[in-house]
Structure formats: C-alpha cells, structure tokens
Amino acid sequence: MLAADTLGAYGSTKRYKSLERIVRVNARTLVGAGGEVSDFQYIVRLLDELTTDDYRTDDGIELGPKEIFSYLTRVMYNRRGKMDPLWNSLVVGGVEADGTPFLGTVGMIGTHYEDSHVATGFGAHLARPLFRERQSDAMSEADAEALLRDALRVCYYRDKQSINKFQIAKVAADAPAAVGEPFALETSWDYKAFAAPTKWAIGAW
Amino acid sequence: MSGIGTGYDLSATTYSPDGKVFQTDYAQKAVDNSRVTSVGAQRSREAVEKLVVSKLLVERSSRRIHNIDRHAGICMAGLLPDGRMVVNRAADEATNYKSFYGEPIPGRVLCERLASYMHLFNLYWSMRPYGAAGLLATYDDDGPALYLVEPSGVAHGYFGTAVGKARQAVKNELEKMKLGQITCREAVVEAAKILHKVHEEDGKPFEIEISWVCDESGRVHQKVPAEVLAEAEAAAKAALEESDMED
C-alpha cells in the first residue's frame, strides 16, 4: 500500500493541488515519487516505454516490481554519474508473480534499499517512526490503511508546506494495482499544544 | 546474357527495357510464394494468418503476428527474418512518435512510414528489397483500419485483403462477406473458416494465429483469447465437414 499527497509545489507556493504522484506501472507494480515533478514525469515516460516494450514482446511474462525497481535504480544512478541527477525519491511497491510482496525506495543519486516500510521526504522523519512502532508484515489491510492515514495526518500537522489531499494506492496478490481517489483527512486544530505551541517548550518564550 | 531482357535483374537500380524493376518483382514473389496466407479484414479489426510448421517446432512458436504498440499490430508474410526487421522498425517508429508528439502513432502515419522504409530498399544497388509484406491493423481516433505494405513500398488501406500463396482464393471469399457489418467475433470465425477452406486441398499441417484490435479488446492489439480461437477453429472444421457432406 502506498500513500502520497497530491501537491506540486513551486518553492513554497502550493502551485498544483491535484497532481497524482503515484502511478500504476502495470497490474503488479506501483511507483510513487517525491521531488521534482518534471523529472518524475520523465520517469513515468521511461516506465511507459518500458512497459509498452514489455507488452510488445508478448511472451506472457510481465515485468515485476523487483525488475522495475532495479531498472529505476540504474536510471537514477546513471544520471547521478552524469552529474545530472533526476531530483526525485521514488518508492516502488508491488507483488511478484509468485505472490511475494515487494517494497523498496530509490534516492536521487541511486541509493536504494528494500524494507517492510519506507518513506521519502518529510515522511522519512515523521511517518517512519510510526511505522517502526506499529507496522508488521502480518497486519491486515484495514490496519495498514489506518496506520497510513495516521502517518499522513502527522505529516500534515507537522509540515506547513503540505496539503490535506491524499491518495492511497493498493496492490495485492489477489487485487491488481490501483490508485485510489483523492480524499481529505479529518483534522482537529484545537489541541492546546496548537493554541500555545511554546508553552511547554523549554527555552522558548 | 543470352536473350533480350536478361541481365536486368542484378540490382534494384536497373530497369528492364519494358520498365520493370526485377528485384522488386522478385521480392513480391517471395511474399506470394510464402507458405503463409494472411487475411485481414477491416472494421472487424483482425489480421489472421496460417502457417505450415515442422512437427519438431514447439506449438505456437515462430509467430507471424506481432504487436507494434498497444493499438497496432502487424502480420508479416514472406521471409520471416525480413519481416522481423520491418516489425522492429515499426516498433521504433511507434515509440519515436509517442515520445515526440506525446500520443500514439495514428495508423495512417505508421503505414506511411513503414512504406517509406520498405521503399528505401528499392533505391540502391547495394541493397535488396525486403521479401516480406505486412498487414497492419490499427485502432486510433479515426477508428479501426487495415493496411497492406508491400516490398515495393506500395501501401493501401483495405476493407479486407490477403497475401501469400492462397491470396486469390481468400480474396474471393472476402468479397462475398459483408465486411462492414459483421462483429469482430463473427469475423474471427469467418477468417478461420476461410483459412481452413483454402488449406483443405494440400492437407499439410498448419496452425492459425488470430489477433484483433477492436472495442471488445479495449482497442488494444492482442492475440485473440484462446477460447475464442478454439471456438472459431471448431466452427471452421464443422463448416468444412458440412460442405464435404453436400459433395
């Protein structure tokens, strides 16, 4: 399961508010991105050419998430080698042909790893601590979605540059990859800490 | 150099006294003699084809129908390796068009570009025209279309046509059909019937490949689903037996 907000920012201007940052690559693979939008669009184009070529071959074999992940690591590293990196952090999620789930992330210079939970940008600071506490590979889909929503809420509360419009995309062994409709989260701004943010902060005034 | 009219076939850059380019004619013959009959029918969106195979070959291998893009496919008749060169070029053209214009290549453009490519090989003494012809099936904003690209670089759009050994017999059958009015599924059955019929005489083993691009396939060029093909083949065989009974 992948989640992202739908913001395309121009510096601190919230320039595009309905930008889909998770794409379905094929029935078994999803790719999400943070960073430079134009570079992401270029990556989407590469992936489209890759999957069209895969379709053309018509051998009954479809690229899996692992292969697409590996491809992206090479693209990103190749560009950093040219001192002209694609300014993105990517998340690849999906299910292999044999049903094993896959989740990995690629940084803008080609650094990459796989894990049970990953996050890019602010999410790496704000959401991953929550994941570490509550995520388990055996958790149910509903629990996972609740956790993602909580993580998004924390990101939205703590990051003034973000917006309250998100998408969740899912892929499972028995359900082909699909990106969900955008939605807003319930938020509450009347916490005491929000009203007087410095009251309990030592050293602040 | 014995008689008049010989010695003019050594290169594609030489005309014969009566205005022919023999190399081009030979290439066309390579297609006409190929043991493959390809049928394509427009509106019904399918390129069909049959081939004679060695028993030692894996079934359904050595295919003649290829995907070019999601919305386009081509069926090659003639020399298989020559055909593959054309298929690869077509795929390159499709990819290139998409990356430049941001939309899938229209069938008309793809046909034109393939025809130009094929034509190139009729212009230089150092080259040999491709011994392959392609039936191109596409589905774009203007709807479904069928084209035939020949080794000479000639290309036309068709409602239905055939190439290969039994082309004339197949074309006769196609002319009897109401090509504009039948559905894709019906056309698949009809095509299978025709191919079985024209193949009845020689009695050699053959396989049928059928693909379609139509609304039913989501405007995507793909092999016809296995059950549809099986159904069509069964109907074709039944029709053949029926006509045998009458005889």
Short mmCIF file of C-alpha atoms in Angstrom, two decimals:
data_model
loop_
_atom_site.label_atom_id
_atom_site.label_comp_id
_atom_site.label_asym_id
_atom_site.label_seq_id
_atom_site.Cartn_x
_atom_site.Cartn_y
_atom_site.Cartn_z
CA MET A 1 0.00 0.00 0.00
CA LEU A 2 1.33 3.43 -0.96
CA ALA A 3 0.18 6.91 0.05
CA ALA A 4 1.08 10.44 -1.01
CA ASP A 5 -0.42 13.90 -1.05
CA THR A 6 -1.34 15.47 -4.38
CA LEU A 7 0.68 18.67 -4.16
CA GLY A 8 3.03 20.00 -6.78
CA ALA A 9 4.80 22.92 -5.13
CA TYR A 10 6.66 25.79 -6.76
CA GLY A 11 9.01 26.71 -3.96
CA SER A 12 6.67 27.50 -1.10
CA THR A 13 3.77 28.22 -3.46
CA LYS A 14 1.24 25.41 -3.49
CA ARG A 15 1.07 25.58 -7.26
CA TYR A 16 -0.71 22.36 -8.27
CA LYS A 17 -3.06 20.78 -5.78
CA SER A 18 -4.37 17.82 -7.78
CA LEU A 19 -1.22 16.23 -9.00
CA GLU A 20 -1.13 12.46 -8.95
CA ARG A 21 2.21 11.41 -7.59
CA ILE A 22 1.56 7.69 -7.54
CA VAL A 23 1.34 5.87 -10.84
CA ARG A 24 0.32 2.37 -11.75
CA VAL A 25 3.09 0.90 -13.87
CA ASN A 26 1.40 -2.41 -14.55
CA ALA A 27 -1.02 -4.76 -12.84
CA ARG A 28 1.57 -5.71 -10.23
CA THR A 29 3.56 -2.54 -9.71
CA LEU A 30 3.07 0.96 -8.33
CA VAL A 31 5.59 3.80 -8.25
CA GLY A 32 5.31 6.87 -6.03
CA ALA A 33 7.54 9.92 -6.16
CA GLY A 34 8.62 12.96 -4.25
CA GLY A 35 10.77 15.80 -5.54
CA GLU A 36 10.93 17.48 -8.93
CA VAL A 37 7.67 16.99 -10.81
CA SER A 38 9.11 17.36 -14.30
CA ASP A 39 11.77 14.75 -13.56
CA PHE A 40 9.04 12.44 -12.29
CA GLN A 41 7.07 12.96 -15.48
CA TYR A 42 10.19 11.96 -17.38
CA ILE A 43 10.49 8.83 -15.27
CA VAL A 44 6.84 8.00 -15.91
CA ARG A 45 7.57 8.28 -19.61
CA LEU A 46 10.51 5.92 -19.32
CA LEU A 47 8.33 3.46 -17.46
CA ASP A 48 5.64 3.76 -20.10
CA GLU A 49 8.16 2.95 -22.82
CA LEU A 50 9.45 0.07 -20.72
CA THR A 51 6.01 -1.45 -20.21
CA THR A 52 4.99 -0.90 -23.83
CA ASP A 53 8.10 -2.74 -24.89
CA ASP A 54 7.22 -5.47 -22.43
CA TYR A 55 3.72 -5.66 -23.94
CA ARG A 56 5.14 -5.75 -27.44
CA THR A 57 7.26 -8.78 -26.65
CA ASP A 58 4.00 -10.64 -25.98
CA ASP A 59 5.63 -13.61 -24.27
CA GLY A 60 3.16 -13.86 -21.43
CA ILE A 61 5.70 -12.52 -18.95
CA GLU A 62 5.18 -9.17 -17.27
CA LEU A 63 7.86 -7.15 -15.51
CA GLY A 64 7.62 -7.49 -11.75
CA PRO A 65 8.17 -4.76 -9.14
CA LYS A 66 11.65 -6.07 -8.39
CA GLU A 67 12.67 -5.65 -12.02
CA ILE A 68 11.14 -2.22 -12.30
CA PHE A 69 12.83 -1.24 -9.05
CA SER A 70 16.15 -2.48 -10.35
CA TYR A 71 15.62 -0.57 -13.60
CA LEU A 72 14.90 2.63 -11.69
CA THR A 73 17.99 2.24 -9.50
CA ARG A 74 20.04 2.04 -12.71
CA VAL A 75 18.35 5.07 -14.26
CA MET A 76 18.86 7.15 -11.13
CA TYR A 77 22.47 6.09 -10.63
CA ASN A 78 23.26 6.57 -14.30
CA ARG A 79 22.03 10.14 -14.14
CA ARG A 80 23.95 10.89 -10.97
CA GLY A 81 27.02 9.53 -12.80
CA LYS A 82 26.46 12.21 -15.42
CA MET A 83 26.38 14.82 -12.63
CA ASP A 84 22.80 15.49 -13.72
CA PRO A 85 20.63 13.58 -11.29
CA LEU A 86 16.89 13.20 -11.52
CA TRP A 87 15.71 15.13 -8.46
CA ASN A 88 13.37 12.52 -7.03
CA SER A 89 12.95 10.00 -4.29
CA LEU A 90 10.95 7.05 -5.53
CA VAL A 91 9.02 4.30 -3.84
CA VAL A 92 8.29 1.08 -5.69
CA GLY A 93 5.66 -1.27 -4.34
CA GLY A 94 4.10 -4.36 -5.77
CA VAL A 95 3.65 -8.09 -5.81
CA GLU A 96 5.89 -10.57 -7.59
CA ALA A 97 4.46 -13.22 -9.92
CA ASP A 98 4.78 -15.81 -7.14
CA GLY A 99 2.83 -13.60 -4.73
CA THR A 100 5.67 -12.25 -2.59
CA PRO A 101 5.20 -8.57 -1.79
CA PHE A 102 7.86 -6.03 -2.64
CA LEU A 103 8.60 -2.58 -1.28
CA GLY A 104 11.68 -0.51 -2.00
CA THR A 105 12.90 3.04 -2.34
CA VAL A 106 15.42 4.75 -4.62
CA GLY A 107 17.06 8.06 -3.81
CA MET A 108 18.03 10.71 -6.32
CA ILE A 109 21.64 9.52 -6.57
CA GLY A 110 20.70 5.89 -6.94
CA THR A 111 20.89 4.84 -3.30
CA HIS A 112 18.31 2.15 -2.75
CA TYR A 113 17.03 -0.40 -0.28
CA GLU A 114 14.09 -2.65 0.35
CA ASP A 115 12.22 -2.73 3.63
CA SER A 116 8.87 -3.60 5.19
CA HIS A 117 8.08 0.10 5.28
CA VAL A 118 9.69 3.05 3.52
CA ALA A 119 9.05 6.78 3.19
CA THR A 120 10.53 9.72 1.32
CA GLY A 121 10.93 13.40 2.10
CA PHE A 122 9.41 14.58 5.37
CA GLY A 123 7.70 11.22 5.67
CA ALA A 124 11.07 9.63 6.34
CA HIS A 125 11.29 11.74 9.52
CA LEU A 126 7.65 11.94 10.57
CA ALA A 127 5.99 8.77 9.31
CA ARG A 128 8.67 6.12 9.64
CA PRO A 129 8.87 6.34 13.45
CA LEU A 130 5.17 5.47 13.46
CA PHE A 131 5.74 2.64 11.01
CA ARG A 132 8.54 1.25 13.16
CA GLU A 133 6.21 1.17 16.13
CA ARG A 134 3.05 -0.17 14.53
CA GLN A 135 3.83 -1.84 11.23
CA SER A 136 4.10 -5.59 10.90
CA ASP A 137 4.17 -7.71 7.77
CA ALA A 138 1.26 -9.75 9.07
CA MET A 139 -1.05 -6.79 9.66
CA SER A 140 -4.45 -6.64 7.98
CA GLU A 141 -5.24 -4.36 5.06
CA ALA A 142 -7.58 -2.27 7.23
CA ASP A 143 -4.92 -1.83 9.93
CA ALA A 144 -2.34 -0.89 7.34
CA GLU A 145 -4.64 1.71 5.85
CA ALA A 146 -5.42 3.13 9.30
CA LEU A 147 -1.70 3.35 10.01
CA LEU A 148 -1.08 5.11 6.71
CA ARG A 149 -3.83 7.60 7.43
CA ASP A 150 -2.37 8.32 10.86
CA ALA A 151 1.03 8.81 9.30
CA LEU A 152 -0.39 11.18 6.69
CA ARG A 153 -2.19 13.10 9.42
CA VAL A 154 1.03 13.54 11.40
CA CYS A 155 2.82 14.70 8.24
CA TYR A 156 0.05 17.17 7.53
CA TYR A 157 0.03 18.52 11.11
CA ARG A 158 3.79 18.94 11.29
CA ASP A 159 4.56 20.17 7.80
CA LYS A 160 3.05 23.53 6.87
CA GLN A 161 4.11 23.04 3.26
CA SER A 162 1.79 20.06 2.81
CA ILE A 163 -1.90 19.95 1.91
CA ASN A 164 -4.84 17.91 3.10
CA LYS A 165 -5.43 15.96 -0.06
CA PHE A 166 -4.11 12.47 -0.37
CA GLN A 167 -4.26 9.34 -2.43
CA ILE A 168 -3.78 5.76 -1.35
CA ALA A 169 -2.80 3.11 -3.87
CA LYS A 170 -3.03 -0.59 -3.27
CA VAL A 171 -1.76 -3.76 -4.84
CA ALA A 172 -2.12 -7.29 -3.51
CA ALA A 173 -1.62 -10.81 -4.78
CA ASP A 174 -5.36 -11.09 -5.42
CA ALA A 175 -6.02 -7.48 -6.43
CA PRO A 176 -4.35 -5.69 -9.35
CA ALA A 177 -2.61 -2.38 -8.74
CA ALA A 178 -4.96 0.58 -8.47
CA VAL A 179 -4.56 4.19 -7.38
CA GLY A 180 -7.45 5.39 -5.22
CA GLU A 181 -9.46 8.59 -5.47
CA PRO A 182 -8.11 11.67 -3.63
CA PHE A 183 -9.52 12.29 -0.15
CA ALA A 184 -9.08 14.67 2.78
CA LEU A 185 -8.35 13.61 6.35
CA GLU A 186 -10.34 14.62 9.43
CA THR A 187 -8.21 17.06 11.36
CA SER A 188 -8.57 18.84 14.65
CA TRP A 189 -6.75 22.06 15.36
CA ASP A 190 -7.99 22.77 18.87
CA TYR A 191 -5.29 20.88 20.74
CA LYS A 192 -3.81 23.00 23.49
CA ALA A 193 -0.35 22.50 22.05
CA PHE A 194 -1.50 24.08 18.80
CA ALA A 195 -3.04 27.08 20.60
CA ALA A 196 0.09 27.76 22.65
CA PRO A 197 2.88 25.94 20.90
CA THR A 198 5.67 27.33 23.10
CA LYS A 199 4.05 26.91 26.50
CA TRP A 200 5.70 23.58 27.35
CA ALA A 201 8.75 24.05 25.23
CA ILE A 202 11.79 24.59 27.37
CA GLY A 203 13.87 27.59 26.32
CA ALA A 204 11.12 29.11 24.20
CA TRP A 205 9.20 32.25 25.05
CA MET B 1 23.48 -12.50 -71.11
CA SER B 2 21.74 -14.72 -73.57
CA GLY B 3 18.43 -13.26 -74.72
CA ILE B 4 16.90 -9.84 -74.68
CA GLY B 5 15.55 -8.87 -71.28
CA THR B 6 18.08 -10.81 -69.25
CA GLY B 7 20.76 -9.28 -67.12
CA TYR B 8 18.47 -6.53 -65.86
CA ASP B 9 17.74 -8.22 -62.57
CA LEU B 10 21.10 -7.81 -60.88
CA SER B 11 20.22 -4.68 -58.97
CA ALA B 12 17.22 -2.72 -57.84
CA THR B 13 18.62 0.34 -59.58
CA THR B 14 18.25 -1.08 -63.08
CA TYR B 15 15.08 -1.02 -65.16
CA SER B 16 14.36 -3.69 -67.74
CA PRO B 17 13.59 -2.39 -71.26
CA ASP B 18 9.86 -2.68 -70.59
CA GLY B 19 10.07 -0.63 -67.42
CA LYS B 20 10.22 -3.17 -64.64
CA VAL B 21 12.49 -3.46 -61.67
CA PHE B 22 13.05 -7.19 -61.44
CA GLN B 23 14.49 -7.14 -57.95
CA THR B 24 11.27 -5.62 -56.71
CA ASP B 25 9.22 -8.21 -58.58
CA TYR B 26 11.29 -11.00 -57.07
CA ALA B 27 10.70 -9.62 -53.61
CA GLN B 28 6.97 -9.64 -54.28
CA LYS B 29 7.27 -13.23 -55.45
CA ALA B 30 8.98 -14.16 -52.20
CA VAL B 31 5.85 -12.92 -50.46
CA ASP B 32 3.41 -14.51 -52.89
CA ASN B 33 5.05 -17.90 -52.65
CA SER B 34 5.35 -17.91 -48.89
CA ARG B 35 3.51 -20.77 -47.30
CA VAL B 36 1.59 -18.33 -45.25
CA THR B 37 -1.73 -16.83 -46.06
CA SER B 38 -2.58 -13.73 -44.13
CA VAL B 39 -6.06 -12.39 -44.06
CA GLY B 40 -7.02 -9.05 -42.69
CA ALA B 41 -10.46 -7.63 -42.53
CA GLN B 42 -11.15 -4.05 -41.71
CA ARG B 43 -13.98 -2.91 -39.44
CA SER B 44 -13.65 -6.29 -37.85
CA ARG B 45 -10.17 -5.42 -36.90
CA GLU B 46 -8.28 -8.54 -37.27
CA ALA B 47 -5.26 -9.81 -39.00
CA VAL B 48 -5.32 -13.52 -39.30
CA GLU B 49 -2.91 -16.00 -40.59
CA LYS B 50 -1.87 -19.52 -41.05
CA LEU B 51 1.44 -21.22 -41.24
CA VAL B 52 2.90 -24.56 -42.04
CA VAL B 53 5.26 -25.79 -39.43
CA SER B 54 7.69 -28.55 -38.74
CA LYS B 55 6.36 -31.08 -36.28
CA LEU B 56 9.51 -30.62 -34.27
CA LEU B 57 8.72 -26.99 -33.56
CA VAL B 58 7.10 -26.03 -30.29
CA GLU B 59 3.43 -25.26 -30.87
CA ARG B 60 2.52 -21.61 -31.27
CA SER B 61 6.17 -20.65 -31.73
CA SER B 62 7.67 -18.78 -34.66
CA ARG B 63 4.84 -16.32 -34.71
CA ARG B 64 3.94 -14.10 -37.60
CA ILE B 65 1.67 -11.65 -35.85
CA HIS B 66 3.48 -9.08 -33.76
CA ASN B 67 2.50 -6.21 -31.52
CA ILE B 68 3.86 -2.86 -32.60
CA ASP B 69 2.28 -0.69 -29.97
CA ARG B 70 -0.73 -1.18 -27.76
CA HIS B 71 -3.05 -0.03 -30.52
CA ALA B 72 -1.28 -1.53 -33.52
CA GLY B 73 -0.16 -4.92 -34.72
CA ILE B 74 1.28 -6.37 -37.88
CA CYS B 75 1.13 -9.72 -39.57
CA MET B 76 4.17 -10.47 -41.71
CA ALA B 77 4.09 -12.71 -44.76
CA GLY B 78 7.18 -13.76 -46.67
CA LEU B 79 10.68 -14.22 -45.32
CA LEU B 80 10.47 -14.36 -41.56
CA PRO B 81 13.76 -12.58 -40.77
CA ASP B 82 12.97 -9.80 -43.23
CA GLY B 83 9.60 -9.49 -41.57
CA ARG B 84 11.18 -9.11 -38.17
CA MET B 85 13.31 -6.22 -39.41
CA VAL B 86 10.16 -4.47 -40.54
CA VAL B 87 8.42 -5.20 -37.24
CA ASN B 88 11.33 -3.75 -35.28
CA ARG B 89 11.32 -0.66 -37.45
CA ALA B 90 7.59 -0.27 -36.94
CA ALA B 91 8.05 -0.51 -33.18
CA ASP B 92 10.79 2.10 -33.30
CA GLU B 93 8.59 4.42 -35.32
CA ALA B 94 5.76 3.99 -32.82
CA THR B 95 8.00 4.66 -29.82
CA ASN B 96 9.59 7.62 -31.53
CA TYR B 97 6.26 9.16 -32.49
CA LYS B 98 4.93 8.74 -28.98
CA SER B 99 7.95 10.38 -27.39
CA PHE B 100 7.90 13.28 -29.85
CA TYR B 101 4.17 14.01 -30.10
CA GLY B 102 3.01 12.51 -26.82
CA GLU B 103 0.28 10.42 -28.36
CA PRO B 104 0.11 7.01 -30.02
CA ILE B 105 1.05 6.95 -33.69
CA PRO B 106 -2.01 7.09 -35.98
CA GLY B 107 -2.39 4.06 -38.26
CA ARG B 108 -2.16 6.19 -41.38
CA VAL B 109 1.17 7.66 -40.30
CA LEU B 110 2.60 4.34 -39.24
CA CYS B 111 1.60 2.84 -42.59
CA GLU B 112 3.17 5.72 -44.47
CA ARG B 113 6.41 5.48 -42.53
CA LEU B 114 6.66 1.74 -43.00
CA ALA B 115 6.00 2.12 -46.71
CA SER B 116 8.78 4.72 -46.98
CA TYR B 117 11.10 2.41 -45.10
CA MET B 118 10.32 -0.55 -47.36
CA HIS B 119 10.67 1.68 -50.41
CA LEU B 120 14.19 2.69 -49.43
CA PHE B 121 15.44 -0.77 -50.26
CA ASN B 122 14.32 -0.38 -53.86
CA LEU B 123 16.63 2.56 -54.47
CA TYR B 124 20.22 1.38 -54.09
CA TRP B 125 22.22 -1.21 -56.00
CA SER B 126 23.81 -2.38 -52.77
CA MET B 127 20.51 -3.38 -51.20
CA ARG B 128 17.86 -5.99 -51.68
CA PRO B 129 14.19 -5.22 -51.20
CA TYR B 130 12.59 -6.96 -48.25
CA GLY B 131 10.96 -10.23 -49.19
CA ALA B 132 8.14 -9.55 -46.81
CA ALA B 133 4.80 -7.80 -46.79
CA GLY B 134 2.92 -6.61 -43.74
CA LEU B 135 -0.75 -6.46 -42.90
CA LEU B 136 -1.05 -3.65 -40.45
CA ALA B 137 -4.02 -3.46 -38.10
CA THR B 138 -4.52 -0.28 -36.07
CA TYR B 139 -7.13 1.43 -33.96
CA ASP B 140 -6.76 5.17 -33.49
CA ASP B 141 -9.02 8.22 -33.08
CA ASP B 142 -10.31 7.69 -36.63
CA GLY B 143 -11.35 4.17 -35.76
CA PRO B 144 -10.04 0.81 -36.83
CA ALA B 145 -8.06 0.41 -40.02
CA LEU B 146 -6.24 -2.19 -42.05
CA TYR B 147 -3.28 -1.53 -44.32
CA LEU B 148 -1.11 -3.65 -46.55
CA VAL B 149 2.51 -2.64 -47.00
CA GLU B 150 4.32 -4.33 -49.86
CA PRO B 151 8.04 -4.79 -50.61
CA SER B 152 7.93 -2.18 -53.36
CA GLY B 153 6.85 0.45 -50.86
CA VAL B 154 3.29 0.46 -52.09
CA ALA B 155 0.75 0.70 -49.27
CA HIS B 156 -3.01 0.89 -49.29
CA GLY B 157 -5.82 0.81 -46.78
CA TYR B 158 -8.26 -2.07 -47.23
CA PHE B 159 -11.60 -3.31 -46.02
CA GLY B 160 -10.17 -6.77 -46.32
CA THR B 161 -7.28 -8.34 -48.13
CA ALA B 162 -4.93 -11.29 -48.22
CA VAL B 163 -1.31 -12.04 -49.06
CA GLY B 164 0.67 -15.21 -49.56
CA LYS B 165 0.10 -18.35 -51.55
CA ALA B 166 -3.68 -18.67 -51.40
CA ARG B 167 -4.36 -14.95 -51.50
CA GLN B 168 -6.63 -15.06 -54.53
CA ALA B 169 -8.92 -17.72 -53.11
CA VAL B 170 -9.09 -15.85 -49.81
CA LYS B 171 -9.85 -12.54 -51.51
CA ASN B 172 -12.70 -14.19 -53.40
CA GLU B 173 -14.16 -15.36 -50.10
CA LEU B 174 -13.65 -11.93 -48.53
CA GLU B 175 -15.54 -10.27 -51.34
CA LYS B 176 -18.57 -12.40 -50.57
CA MET B 177 -18.61 -11.20 -46.98
CA LYS B 178 -20.27 -8.03 -45.74
CA LEU B 179 -17.13 -6.76 -44.10
CA GLY B 180 -18.63 -3.55 -42.80
CA GLN B 181 -21.47 -5.22 -40.98
CA ILE B 182 -20.10 -8.11 -39.01
CA THR B 183 -18.75 -8.01 -35.49
CA CYS B 184 -15.21 -8.78 -34.56
CA ARG B 185 -16.14 -12.15 -33.10
CA GLU B 186 -18.02 -13.15 -36.23
CA ALA B 187 -15.07 -12.06 -38.32
CA VAL B 188 -12.74 -14.30 -36.34
CA VAL B 189 -14.93 -17.29 -37.13
CA GLU B 190 -15.22 -16.30 -40.78
CA ALA B 191 -11.48 -15.87 -41.08
CA ALA B 192 -10.85 -19.28 -39.52
CA LYS B 193 -13.36 -20.83 -41.94
CA ILE B 194 -11.70 -19.25 -44.94
CA LEU B 195 -8.24 -20.33 -43.88
CA HIS B 196 -9.34 -23.90 -43.22
CA LYS B 197 -11.12 -23.96 -46.55
CA VAL B 198 -8.21 -22.74 -48.65
CA HIS B 199 -5.92 -25.09 -46.81
CA GLU B 200 -8.08 -28.14 -47.30
CA GLU B 201 -6.58 -29.15 -50.66
CA ASP B 202 -2.93 -29.55 -49.73
CA GLY B 203 -3.65 -31.39 -46.47
CA LYS B 204 -0.43 -30.24 -44.79
CA PRO B 205 -0.38 -29.47 -41.09
CA PHE B 206 -0.92 -25.84 -40.22
CA GLU B 207 -1.59 -23.52 -37.36
CA ILE B 208 -3.80 -20.47 -37.21
CA GLU B 209 -2.87 -17.28 -35.43
CA ILE B 210 -5.52 -14.65 -34.96
CA SER B 211 -5.26 -11.24 -33.36
CA TRP B 212 -7.63 -8.33 -33.10
CA VAL B 213 -7.85 -4.64 -32.24
CA CYS B 214 -11.44 -3.74 -31.57
CA ASP B 215 -13.71 -2.32 -28.92
CA GLU B 216 -14.06 -5.78 -27.46
CA SER B 217 -10.31 -5.95 -26.88
CA GLY B 218 -10.34 -2.45 -25.37
CA ARG B 219 -8.78 -1.03 -28.54
CA VAL B 220 -5.67 -2.97 -27.72
CA HIS B 221 -3.97 -5.20 -30.25
CA GLN B 222 -3.69 -8.67 -28.83
CA LYS B 223 -3.88 -12.32 -29.65
CA VAL B 224 -7.47 -13.46 -29.70
CA PRO B 225 -8.25 -15.20 -26.37
CA ALA B 226 -7.60 -18.95 -26.53
CA GLU B 227 -11.26 -19.90 -26.11
CA VAL B 228 -12.36 -17.59 -28.93
CA LEU B 229 -9.73 -19.11 -31.21
CA ALA B 230 -10.75 -22.65 -30.25
CA GLU B 231 -14.40 -21.80 -30.88
CA ALA B 232 -13.58 -20.34 -34.27
CA GLU B 233 -11.48 -23.34 -35.27
CA ALA B 234 -14.23 -25.72 -34.19
CA ALA B 235 -16.79 -23.77 -36.21
CA ALA B 236 -14.46 -23.76 -39.22
CA LYS B 237 -13.94 -27.52 -39.07
CA ALA B 238 -17.67 -28.11 -38.66
CA ALA B 239 -18.41 -25.92 -41.68
CA LEU B 240 -15.85 -27.83 -43.74
CA GLU B 241 -17.34 -31.20 -42.87
CA GLU B 242 -20.78 -29.92 -43.70
CA SER B 243 -19.69 -28.83 -47.15
CA ASP B 244 -18.00 -32.22 -47.63
CA MET B 245 -21.29 -33.96 -46.88
CA GLU B 246 -23.01 -31.94 -49.53
CA ASP B 247 -20.49 -33.00 -52.16
#
